[in-house]
Coordinates of C-alpha atoms in Angstrom, one line a residue:
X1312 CA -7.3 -83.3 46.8
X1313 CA -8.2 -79.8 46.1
X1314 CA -11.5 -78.2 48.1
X1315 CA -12.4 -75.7 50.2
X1316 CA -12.5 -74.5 53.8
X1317 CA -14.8 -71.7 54.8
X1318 CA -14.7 -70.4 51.6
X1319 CA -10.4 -70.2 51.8
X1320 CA -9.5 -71.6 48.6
X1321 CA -6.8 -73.8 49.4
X1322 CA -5.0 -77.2 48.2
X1323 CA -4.1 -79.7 50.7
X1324 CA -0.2 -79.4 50.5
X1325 CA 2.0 -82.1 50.7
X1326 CA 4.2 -82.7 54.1
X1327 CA 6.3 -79.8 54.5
X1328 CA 4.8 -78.1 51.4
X1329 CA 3.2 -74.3 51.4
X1330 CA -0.5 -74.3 51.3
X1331 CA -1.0 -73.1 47.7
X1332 CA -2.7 -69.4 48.8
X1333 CA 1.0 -68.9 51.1
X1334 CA 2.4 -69.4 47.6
X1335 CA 0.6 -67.0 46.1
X1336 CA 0.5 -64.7 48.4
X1337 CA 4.6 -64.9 48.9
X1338 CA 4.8 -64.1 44.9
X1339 CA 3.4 -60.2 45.6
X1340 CA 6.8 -59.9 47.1
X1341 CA 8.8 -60.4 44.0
X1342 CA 9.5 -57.4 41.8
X1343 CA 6.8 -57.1 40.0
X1344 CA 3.9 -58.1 42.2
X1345 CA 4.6 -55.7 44.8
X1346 CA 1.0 -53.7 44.8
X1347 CA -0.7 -53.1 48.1
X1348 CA -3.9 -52.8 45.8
X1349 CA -3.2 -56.1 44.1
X1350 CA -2.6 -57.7 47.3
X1351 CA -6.2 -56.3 48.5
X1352 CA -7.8 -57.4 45.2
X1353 CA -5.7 -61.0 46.1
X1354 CA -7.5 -61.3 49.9
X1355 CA -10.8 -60.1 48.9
X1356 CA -10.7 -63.4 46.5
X1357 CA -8.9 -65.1 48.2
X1358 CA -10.4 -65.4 51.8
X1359 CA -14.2 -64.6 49.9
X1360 CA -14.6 -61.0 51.5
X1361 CA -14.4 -57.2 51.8
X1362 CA -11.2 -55.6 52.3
X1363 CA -10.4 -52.4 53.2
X1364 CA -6.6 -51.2 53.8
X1365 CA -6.9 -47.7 54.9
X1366 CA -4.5 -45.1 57.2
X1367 CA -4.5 -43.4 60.5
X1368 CA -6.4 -40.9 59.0
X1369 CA -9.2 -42.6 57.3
X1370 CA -7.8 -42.8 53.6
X1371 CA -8.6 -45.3 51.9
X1372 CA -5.4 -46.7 50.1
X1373 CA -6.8 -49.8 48.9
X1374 CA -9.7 -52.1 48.6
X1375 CA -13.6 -51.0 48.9
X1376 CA -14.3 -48.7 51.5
X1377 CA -16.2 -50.5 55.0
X1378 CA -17.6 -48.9 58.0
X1379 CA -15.3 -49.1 61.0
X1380 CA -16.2 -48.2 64.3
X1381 CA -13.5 -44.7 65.0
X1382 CA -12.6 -45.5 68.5
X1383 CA -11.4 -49.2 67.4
X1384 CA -9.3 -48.2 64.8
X1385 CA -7.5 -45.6 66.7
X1386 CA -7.0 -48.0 69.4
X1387 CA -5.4 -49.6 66.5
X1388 CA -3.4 -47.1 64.7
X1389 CA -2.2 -45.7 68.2
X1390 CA -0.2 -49.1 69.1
X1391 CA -2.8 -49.8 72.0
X1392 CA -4.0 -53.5 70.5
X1393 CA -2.7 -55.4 67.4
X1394 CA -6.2 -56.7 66.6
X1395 CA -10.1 -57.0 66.6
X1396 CA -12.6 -58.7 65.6
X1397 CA -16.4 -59.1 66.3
X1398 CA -19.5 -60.0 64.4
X1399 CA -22.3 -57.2 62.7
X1400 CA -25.8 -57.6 61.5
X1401 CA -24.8 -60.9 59.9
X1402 CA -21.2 -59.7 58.8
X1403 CA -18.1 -61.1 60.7
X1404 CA -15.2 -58.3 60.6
X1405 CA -11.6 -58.9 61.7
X1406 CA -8.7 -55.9 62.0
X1407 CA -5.3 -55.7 61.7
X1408 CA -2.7 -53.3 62.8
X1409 CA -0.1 -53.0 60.0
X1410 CA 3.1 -51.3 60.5
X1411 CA 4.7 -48.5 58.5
X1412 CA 7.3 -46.7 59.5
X1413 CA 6.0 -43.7 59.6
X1414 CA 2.7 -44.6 60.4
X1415 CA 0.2 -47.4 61.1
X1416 CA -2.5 -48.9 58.8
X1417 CA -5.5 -51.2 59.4
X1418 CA -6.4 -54.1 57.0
X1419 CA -9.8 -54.3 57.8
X1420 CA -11.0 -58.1 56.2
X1421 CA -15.2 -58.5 56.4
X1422 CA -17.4 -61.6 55.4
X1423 CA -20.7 -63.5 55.6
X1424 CA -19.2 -66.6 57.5
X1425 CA -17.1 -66.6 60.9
X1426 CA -13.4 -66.6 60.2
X1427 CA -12.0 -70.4 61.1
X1428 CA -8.0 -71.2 61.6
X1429 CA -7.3 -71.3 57.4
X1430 CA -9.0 -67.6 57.2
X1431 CA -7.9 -66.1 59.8
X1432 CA -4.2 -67.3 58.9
X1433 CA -4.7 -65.8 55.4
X1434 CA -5.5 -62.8 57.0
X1435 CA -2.6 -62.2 59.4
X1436 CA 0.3 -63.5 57.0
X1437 CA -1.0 -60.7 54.4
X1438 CA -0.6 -58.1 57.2
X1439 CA 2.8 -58.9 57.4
X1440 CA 3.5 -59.2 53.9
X1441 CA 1.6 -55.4 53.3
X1442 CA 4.3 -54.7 56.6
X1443 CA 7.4 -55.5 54.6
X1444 CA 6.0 -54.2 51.1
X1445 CA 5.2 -50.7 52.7
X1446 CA 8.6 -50.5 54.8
X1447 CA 10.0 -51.4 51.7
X1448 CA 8.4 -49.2 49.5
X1449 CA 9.1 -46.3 51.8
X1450 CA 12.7 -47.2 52.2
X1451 CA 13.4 -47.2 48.7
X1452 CA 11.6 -43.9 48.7
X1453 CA 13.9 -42.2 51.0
X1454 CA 17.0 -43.6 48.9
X1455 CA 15.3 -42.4 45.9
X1456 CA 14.5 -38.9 47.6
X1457 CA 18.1 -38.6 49.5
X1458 CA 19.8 -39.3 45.9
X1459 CA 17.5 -36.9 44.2
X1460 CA 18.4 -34.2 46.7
X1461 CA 22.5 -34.9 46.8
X1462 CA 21.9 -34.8 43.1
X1463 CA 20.3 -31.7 43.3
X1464 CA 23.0 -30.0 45.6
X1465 CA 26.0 -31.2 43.2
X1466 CA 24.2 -29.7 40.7
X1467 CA 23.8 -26.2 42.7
X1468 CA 27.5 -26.3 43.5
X1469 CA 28.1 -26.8 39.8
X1470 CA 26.3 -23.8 38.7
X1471 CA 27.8 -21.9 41.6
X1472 CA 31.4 -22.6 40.0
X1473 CA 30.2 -21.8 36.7
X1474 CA 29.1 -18.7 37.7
X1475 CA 32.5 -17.9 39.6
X1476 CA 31.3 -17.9 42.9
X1477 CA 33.8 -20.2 44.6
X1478 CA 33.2 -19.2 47.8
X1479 CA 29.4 -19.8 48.3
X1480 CA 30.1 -23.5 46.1
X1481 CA 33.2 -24.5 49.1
X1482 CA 30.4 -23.8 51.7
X1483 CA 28.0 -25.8 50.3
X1484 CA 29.8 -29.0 49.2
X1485 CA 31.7 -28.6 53.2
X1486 CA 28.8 -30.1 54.5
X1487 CA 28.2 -32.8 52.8
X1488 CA 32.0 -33.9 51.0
X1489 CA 34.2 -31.8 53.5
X1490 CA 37.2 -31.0 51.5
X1491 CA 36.4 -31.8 47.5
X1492 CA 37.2 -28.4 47.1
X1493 CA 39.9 -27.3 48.7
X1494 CA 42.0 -27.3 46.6
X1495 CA 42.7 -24.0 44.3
X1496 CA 42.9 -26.0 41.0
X1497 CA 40.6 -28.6 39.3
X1498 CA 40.2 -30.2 36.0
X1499 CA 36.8 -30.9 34.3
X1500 CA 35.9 -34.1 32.9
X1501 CA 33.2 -34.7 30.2
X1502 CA 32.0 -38.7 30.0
X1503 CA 29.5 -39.1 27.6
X1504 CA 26.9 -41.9 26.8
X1505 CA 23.3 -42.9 25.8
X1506 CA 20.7 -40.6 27.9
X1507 CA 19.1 -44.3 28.8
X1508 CA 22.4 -45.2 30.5
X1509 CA 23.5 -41.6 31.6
X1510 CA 22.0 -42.8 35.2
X1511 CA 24.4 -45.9 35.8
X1512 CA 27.0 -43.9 34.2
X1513 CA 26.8 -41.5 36.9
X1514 CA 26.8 -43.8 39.8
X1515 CA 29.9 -45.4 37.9
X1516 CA 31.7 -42.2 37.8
X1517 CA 30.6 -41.8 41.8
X1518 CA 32.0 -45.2 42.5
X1519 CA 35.4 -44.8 40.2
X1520 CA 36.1 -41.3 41.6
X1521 CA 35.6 -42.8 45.5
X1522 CA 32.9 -40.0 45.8
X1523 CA 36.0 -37.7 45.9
X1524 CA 35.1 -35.3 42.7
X1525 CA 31.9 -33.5 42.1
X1526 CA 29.8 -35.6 39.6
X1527 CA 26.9 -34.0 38.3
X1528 CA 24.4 -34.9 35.9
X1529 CA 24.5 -32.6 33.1
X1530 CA 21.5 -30.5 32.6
X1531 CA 22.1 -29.7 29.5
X1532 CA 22.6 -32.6 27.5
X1533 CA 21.1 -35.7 28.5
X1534 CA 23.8 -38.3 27.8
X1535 CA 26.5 -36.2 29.8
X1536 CA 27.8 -36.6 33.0
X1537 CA 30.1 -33.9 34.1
X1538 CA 33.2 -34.5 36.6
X1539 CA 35.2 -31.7 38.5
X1540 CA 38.2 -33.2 40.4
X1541 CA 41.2 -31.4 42.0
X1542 CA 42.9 -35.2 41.8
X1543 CA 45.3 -36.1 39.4
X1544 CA 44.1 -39.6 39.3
X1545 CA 40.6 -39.2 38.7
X1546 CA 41.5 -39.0 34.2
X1547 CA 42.8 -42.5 35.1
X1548 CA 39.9 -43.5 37.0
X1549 CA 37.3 -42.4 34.6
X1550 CA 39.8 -43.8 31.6
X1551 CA 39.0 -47.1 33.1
X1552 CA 35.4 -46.8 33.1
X1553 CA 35.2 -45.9 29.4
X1554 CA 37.6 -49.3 28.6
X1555 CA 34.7 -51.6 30.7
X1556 CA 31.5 -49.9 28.4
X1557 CA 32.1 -49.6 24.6
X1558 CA 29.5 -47.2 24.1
X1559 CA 30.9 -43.8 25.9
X1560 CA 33.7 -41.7 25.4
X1561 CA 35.4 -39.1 27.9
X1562 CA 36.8 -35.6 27.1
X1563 CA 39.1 -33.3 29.8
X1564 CA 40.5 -30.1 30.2
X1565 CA 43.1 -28.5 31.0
X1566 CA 44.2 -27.6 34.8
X1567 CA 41.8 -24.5 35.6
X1568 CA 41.9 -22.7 39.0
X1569 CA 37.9 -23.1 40.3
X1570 CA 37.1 -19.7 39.2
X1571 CA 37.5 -20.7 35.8
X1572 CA 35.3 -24.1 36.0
X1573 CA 32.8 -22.7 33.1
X1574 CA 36.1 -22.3 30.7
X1575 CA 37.5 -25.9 32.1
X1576 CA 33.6 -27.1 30.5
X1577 CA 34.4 -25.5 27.8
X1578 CA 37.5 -27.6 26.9
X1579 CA 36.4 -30.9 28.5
X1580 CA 33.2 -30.3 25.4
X1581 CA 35.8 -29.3 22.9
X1582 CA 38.3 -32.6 24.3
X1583 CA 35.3 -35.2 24.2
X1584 CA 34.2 -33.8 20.3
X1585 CA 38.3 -35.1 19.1
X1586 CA 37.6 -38.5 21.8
X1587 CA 34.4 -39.6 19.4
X1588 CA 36.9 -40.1 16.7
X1589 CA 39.8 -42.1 18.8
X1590 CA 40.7 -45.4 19.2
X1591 CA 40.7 -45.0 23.0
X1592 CA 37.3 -42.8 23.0
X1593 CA 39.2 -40.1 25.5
X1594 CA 41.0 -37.1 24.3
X1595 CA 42.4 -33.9 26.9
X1596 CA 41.7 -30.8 25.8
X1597 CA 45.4 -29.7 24.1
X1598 CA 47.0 -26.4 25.2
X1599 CA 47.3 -24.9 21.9
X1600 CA 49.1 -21.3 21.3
X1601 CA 46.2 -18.8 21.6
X1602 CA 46.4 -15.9 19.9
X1603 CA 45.9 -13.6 23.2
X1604 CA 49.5 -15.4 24.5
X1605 CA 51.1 -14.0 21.7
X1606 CA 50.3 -10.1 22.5
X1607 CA 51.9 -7.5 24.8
X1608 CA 49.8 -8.6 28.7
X1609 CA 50.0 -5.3 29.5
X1610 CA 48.2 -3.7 26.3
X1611 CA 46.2 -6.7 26.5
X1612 CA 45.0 -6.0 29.6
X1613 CA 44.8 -2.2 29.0
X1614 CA 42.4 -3.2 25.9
X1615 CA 40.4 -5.3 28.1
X1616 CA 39.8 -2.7 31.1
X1617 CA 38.6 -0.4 28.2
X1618 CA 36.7 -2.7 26.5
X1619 CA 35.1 -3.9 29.7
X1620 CA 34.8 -0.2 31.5
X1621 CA 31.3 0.0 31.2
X1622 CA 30.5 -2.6 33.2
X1623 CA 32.5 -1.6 36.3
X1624 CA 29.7 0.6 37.6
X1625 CA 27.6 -2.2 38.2
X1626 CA 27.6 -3.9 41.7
X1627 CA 30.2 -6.2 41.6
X1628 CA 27.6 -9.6 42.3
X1629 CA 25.6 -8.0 39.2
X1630 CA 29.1 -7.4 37.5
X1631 CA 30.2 -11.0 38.1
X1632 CA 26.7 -12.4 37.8
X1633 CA 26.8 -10.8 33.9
X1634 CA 30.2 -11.4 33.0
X1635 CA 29.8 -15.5 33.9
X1636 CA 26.4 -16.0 32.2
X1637 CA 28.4 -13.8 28.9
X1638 CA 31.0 -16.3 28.8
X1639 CA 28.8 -19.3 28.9
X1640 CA 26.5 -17.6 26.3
X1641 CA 29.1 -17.2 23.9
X1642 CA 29.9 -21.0 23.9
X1643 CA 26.7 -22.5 23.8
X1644 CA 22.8 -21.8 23.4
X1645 CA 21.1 -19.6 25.3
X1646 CA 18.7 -23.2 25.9
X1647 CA 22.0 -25.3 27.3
X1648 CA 23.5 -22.2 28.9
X1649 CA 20.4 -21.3 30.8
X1650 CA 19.8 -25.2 31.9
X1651 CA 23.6 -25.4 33.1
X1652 CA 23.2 -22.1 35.1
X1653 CA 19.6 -22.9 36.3
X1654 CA 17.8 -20.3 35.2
X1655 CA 15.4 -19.5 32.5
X1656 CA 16.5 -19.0 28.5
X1657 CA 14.8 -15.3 29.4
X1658 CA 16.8 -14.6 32.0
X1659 CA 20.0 -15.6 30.1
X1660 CA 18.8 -13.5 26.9
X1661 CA 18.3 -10.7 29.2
X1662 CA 21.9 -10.6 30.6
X1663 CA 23.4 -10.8 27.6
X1664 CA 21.2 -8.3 26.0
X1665 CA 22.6 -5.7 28.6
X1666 CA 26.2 -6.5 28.6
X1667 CA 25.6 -6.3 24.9
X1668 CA 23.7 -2.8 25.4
X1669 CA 26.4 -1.7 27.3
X1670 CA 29.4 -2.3 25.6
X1671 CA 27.4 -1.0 22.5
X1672 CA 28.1 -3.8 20.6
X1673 CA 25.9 -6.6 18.7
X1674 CA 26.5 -10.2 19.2
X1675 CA 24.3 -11.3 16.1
X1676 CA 27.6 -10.1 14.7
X1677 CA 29.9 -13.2 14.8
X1678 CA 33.1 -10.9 14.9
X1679 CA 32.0 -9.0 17.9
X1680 CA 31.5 -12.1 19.2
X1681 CA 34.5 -13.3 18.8
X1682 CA 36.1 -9.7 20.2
X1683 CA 34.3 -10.0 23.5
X1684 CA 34.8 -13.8 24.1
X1685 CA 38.9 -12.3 23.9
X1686 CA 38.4 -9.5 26.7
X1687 CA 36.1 -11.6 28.9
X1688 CA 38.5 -14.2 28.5
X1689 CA 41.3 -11.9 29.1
X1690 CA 39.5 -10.1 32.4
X1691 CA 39.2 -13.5 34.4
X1692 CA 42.8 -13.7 34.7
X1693 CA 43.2 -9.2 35.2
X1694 CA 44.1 -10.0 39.0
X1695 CA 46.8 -12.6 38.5
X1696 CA 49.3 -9.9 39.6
X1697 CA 50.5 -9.1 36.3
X1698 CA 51.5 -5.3 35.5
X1699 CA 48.4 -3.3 32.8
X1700 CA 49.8 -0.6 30.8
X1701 CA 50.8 2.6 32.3
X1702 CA 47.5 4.5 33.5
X1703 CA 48.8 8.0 31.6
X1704 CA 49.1 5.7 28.7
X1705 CA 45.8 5.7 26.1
X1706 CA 45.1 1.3 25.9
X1707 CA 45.8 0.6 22.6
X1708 CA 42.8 -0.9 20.0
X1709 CA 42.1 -4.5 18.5
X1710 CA 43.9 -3.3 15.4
X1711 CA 47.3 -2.7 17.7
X1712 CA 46.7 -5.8 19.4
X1713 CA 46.3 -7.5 16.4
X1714 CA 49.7 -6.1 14.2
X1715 CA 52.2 -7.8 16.4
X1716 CA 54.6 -9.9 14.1
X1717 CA 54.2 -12.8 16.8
X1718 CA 49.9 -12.6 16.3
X1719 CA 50.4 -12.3 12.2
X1720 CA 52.8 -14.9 12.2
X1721 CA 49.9 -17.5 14.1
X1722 CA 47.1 -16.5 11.9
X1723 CA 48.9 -17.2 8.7
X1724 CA 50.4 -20.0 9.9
X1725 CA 46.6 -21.3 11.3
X1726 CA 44.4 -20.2 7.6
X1727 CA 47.5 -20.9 5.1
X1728 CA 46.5 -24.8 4.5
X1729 CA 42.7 -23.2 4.1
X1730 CA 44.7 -21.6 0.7
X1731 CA 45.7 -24.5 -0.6
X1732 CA 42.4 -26.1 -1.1
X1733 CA 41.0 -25.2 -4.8
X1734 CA 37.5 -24.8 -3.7
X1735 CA 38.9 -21.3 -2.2
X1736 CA 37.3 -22.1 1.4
X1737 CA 38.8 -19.4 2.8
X1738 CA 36.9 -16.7 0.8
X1739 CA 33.9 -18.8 1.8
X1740 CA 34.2 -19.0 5.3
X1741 CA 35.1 -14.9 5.5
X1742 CA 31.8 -14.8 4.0
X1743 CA 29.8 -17.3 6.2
X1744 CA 31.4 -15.8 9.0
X1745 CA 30.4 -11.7 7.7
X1746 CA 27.0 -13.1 7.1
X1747 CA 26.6 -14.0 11.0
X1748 CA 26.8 -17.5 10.0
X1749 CA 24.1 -18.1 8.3
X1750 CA 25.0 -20.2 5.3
X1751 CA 21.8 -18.5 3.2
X1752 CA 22.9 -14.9 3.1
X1753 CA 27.1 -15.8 2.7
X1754 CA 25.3 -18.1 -0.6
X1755 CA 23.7 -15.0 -1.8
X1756 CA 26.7 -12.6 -1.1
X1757 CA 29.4 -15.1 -3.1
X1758 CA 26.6 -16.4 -5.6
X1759 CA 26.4 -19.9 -5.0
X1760 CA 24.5 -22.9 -3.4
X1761 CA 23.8 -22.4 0.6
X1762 CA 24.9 -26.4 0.5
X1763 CA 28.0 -25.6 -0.9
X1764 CA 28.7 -23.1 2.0
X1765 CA 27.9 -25.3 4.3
X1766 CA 29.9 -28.2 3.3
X1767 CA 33.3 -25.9 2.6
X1768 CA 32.4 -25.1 6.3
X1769 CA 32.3 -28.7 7.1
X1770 CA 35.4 -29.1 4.7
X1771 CA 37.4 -26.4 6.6
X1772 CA 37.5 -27.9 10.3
X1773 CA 39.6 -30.8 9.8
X1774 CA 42.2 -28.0 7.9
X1775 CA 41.9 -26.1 10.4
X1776 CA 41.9 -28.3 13.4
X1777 CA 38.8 -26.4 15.0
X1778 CA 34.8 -27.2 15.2
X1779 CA 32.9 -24.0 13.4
X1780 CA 29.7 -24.9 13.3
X1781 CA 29.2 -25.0 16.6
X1782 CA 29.8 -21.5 18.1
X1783 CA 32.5 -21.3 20.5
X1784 CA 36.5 -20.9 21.0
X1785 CA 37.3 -22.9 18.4
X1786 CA 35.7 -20.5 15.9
X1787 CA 36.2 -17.3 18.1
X1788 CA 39.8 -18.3 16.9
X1789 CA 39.7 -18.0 13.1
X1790 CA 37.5 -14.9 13.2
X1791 CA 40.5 -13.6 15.5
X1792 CA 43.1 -15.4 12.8
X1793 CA 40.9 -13.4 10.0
X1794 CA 41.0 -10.1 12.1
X1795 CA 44.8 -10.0 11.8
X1796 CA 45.1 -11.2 8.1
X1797 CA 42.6 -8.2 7.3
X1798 CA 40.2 -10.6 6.0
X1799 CA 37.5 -9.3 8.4
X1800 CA 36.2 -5.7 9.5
X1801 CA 36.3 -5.4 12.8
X1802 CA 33.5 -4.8 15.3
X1803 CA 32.0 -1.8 17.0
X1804 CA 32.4 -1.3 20.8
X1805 CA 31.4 2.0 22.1
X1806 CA 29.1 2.6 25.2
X1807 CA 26.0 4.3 24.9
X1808 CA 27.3 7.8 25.5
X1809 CA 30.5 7.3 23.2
X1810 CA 30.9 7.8 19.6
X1811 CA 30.8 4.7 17.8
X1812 CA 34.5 3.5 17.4
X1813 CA 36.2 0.3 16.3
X1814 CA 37.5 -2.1 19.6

């Protein structure tokens, strides 16, 4: 028989059965019920009355606002009695101390008639149901702000390897994952998914790698999760994780010491671009024969220091600080290489407008470019203990470097299948690449469609192996190829106070 008691809705239960308002009250602590405000909307209904859950303070944080006598709900909110209640010009009040744990709240419950057994019931069990919500609530807050902030510090240690500074990265990552990077080596793994999954890819990648590697969250592209590991299992590991979900795809690099994490990035992007069309969705970046292997080291290096000279008077943090965000310019946008450094698109534009300024050279130009992603390529590895050309000795120019049977030999062998297409895409991509790449001017300058350069752009990367559209080492390559076939004029470097001279 359903009725009421004191204005308690309430249906007599069967023996052993919930009243129906425990019921209903129990289903605010499912999922998605859990409300403190719905659960003050539920009592005031419920139990016919005026409720008020506020904190120590005074704020209201649900309900309607009630008078309450200060010195009560102190006595309350300090731990000094659980409970009150007392009648008011008519209105019967009862408070509650509720427990959070970091501070104390009073449900405050008033109404017209006295508050019997039933009411009084209905008023205590939501107390300790708002108890468990808010320690709940909080606890998943301080999961949700602890993994925010480990995020955020994997991500610092990231950009601190990208930027070269391996010392400042080992003392941050000591505290927390003593010994991830000790080692002097690591490889950089690229697993890439939906941006709606990238989350429980991550914590995937976390639990496959034994929290052993440093696995960030890339801020550049939303659907990549980046993975630095001095372990030679980890490419297993994560090889695993693509097989059990269908939808991503990993790409690695080579073996890089940590200095060189930005150019591991690089190869891990260029690895996963060859994974998306593979059976097994994984691919490691392949060592191929660069062309900077095939010249003299020590003229290399010679070229480099020369190249490079103006830069030495800087400080060396500036010097370094330049050089890093250079290198990650020249393989990606100044949008993805600013969010992967953490700083603004300005301040990456800026940097690279000085080195650019101060090697007198202009990287609009896709050849000089490609000439400066050689030397700052070359430079990282200057210390390695290798001999540079005799200091009496004047360093040699691109075109020296360049005339070596050994480099000649590469770049035909590299553009020769180019040659045998009919569609002659090697004249067009000399063109597209003199024209900056833009597909509109290299149209103009060979007199046809700016669709057809594009698409004998497209047509040319499965020839040659190599992504060109997207600016990086795989297209700093041909321009180099081109360079040494004389298909190309080379670029100007020459500092401010130095006549203007080929590199």
């Amino acid at each position: 028989m359903a009725g009421r008691r004191d204005g308690v809705r309430d249906t007599q239960p069967a023996a052993g059965e919930a009243p129906t308002w425990a019921r209903e009250l129990l289903e605010h602590l499912r999922p998605a019920g859990r409300d403190v405000r719905r659960i003050a909307d539920w009592l005031g209904r419920t139990a016919h009355a005026t409720v008020a859950l506020q904190d120590a303070g005074g704020a209201l944080v649900a309900g309607t606002r009630l008078q309450l006598d200060e010195d009560l709900v102190a006595d309350l909110t300090s731990g000094r009695i659980a409970s009150a209640a007392w009648e008011e010009e008519g209105r019967h009040l009862r408070l509650v101390r509720v427990e959070h744990p970091s501070q104390a709240w009073v449900l405050a419950v008033s109404r017209r008639t006295p508050f019997d057994r039933h009411a009084a019931d209905v008023v205590t069990y939501t107390a300790q149901v708002l108890e468990l919500l808010l320690t709940a609530r909080e606890t998943t807050t301080a999961g949700h702000l602890l993994r925010r902030a480990t995020a955020d510090l994997r991500l610092a240690i990231l950009q601190l390897l990208m930027v070269e500074d391996t010392v400042a990265a080992r003392r941050v990552a000591a505290g927390l994952w003593p010994g991830l990077l000790d080692a002097d080596s690591a490889c950089v793994y690229v697993v890439e998914s939906t941006p709606a999954h990238r989350d429980r890819l991550a914590e995937e990648c976390l639990d496959a790698t034994a929290e052993e590697a440093l696995v960030v969250r890339c801020p550049a592209m939303d659907g990549h999760v980046i993975v630095v590991s001095p372990r030679e299992t980890t490419a297993g590991d994560l090889r695993s994780l693509v097989v059990r979900h269908p939808d991503t795809f990993l790409g690695g690099s080579a073996r890089q010491s940590l200095a060189r994490t930005a150019t591991a990035y690089g190869q891990a992007v260029s690895a996963l671009a060859v994974a998306r069309f593979r059976p097994d969705r994984t691919a490691v970046y392949a060592e191929r024969t660069h062309p900077e292997r095939l010249m003299d080291p020590a003229a290399l290096r010679g070229w480099t220091a020369r190249v490079l000279r103006p830069l030495d008077a800087l400080p060396h943090h500036t010097r370094a600080e330049l050089l890093a965000t250079t290198r990650l310019g020249l393989e990606f946008t100044a949008v993805n290489t600013a969010k992967i450094l953490g700083v603004s698109r300005n301040t990456v534009r800026a940097r690279m407008e000085r080195v650019e300024t101060m090697l007198g050279t202009d990287f609009t130009d896709v050849t000089a470019r490609a000439v400066a992603h050689l030397a700052l390529h070359t430079q990282i590895n200057l210390q390695d203990g290798q001999a540079v050309a005799d200091p009496g000795t004047a360093p040699p120019g691109l075109a020296e470097l360049l005339a070596g049977p050994a480099v000649r030999a590469w770049a035909q062998q590299l553009l020769g299948p180019l040659d045998e297409d009919a569609r002659n895409l090697r004249r067009t991509l000399r063109a597209w690449i003199a024209s900056g790449g833009n597909a509109e001017r290299a149209a103009q300058s060979l007199g046809v469609h700016a669709q057809t350069v594009r698409e004998h752009v497209r047509s040319a990367e499965p020839v040659l192996e190599r992504q060109l559209l997207a600016a990086g080492t795989d297209l700093y390559e041909v321009v180099v190829a081109l360079l040494a076939a004389g298909d190309l004029r080379q670029p100007v470097f020459a500092a401010p106070a130095q006549a203007s001279s080929p590199a």
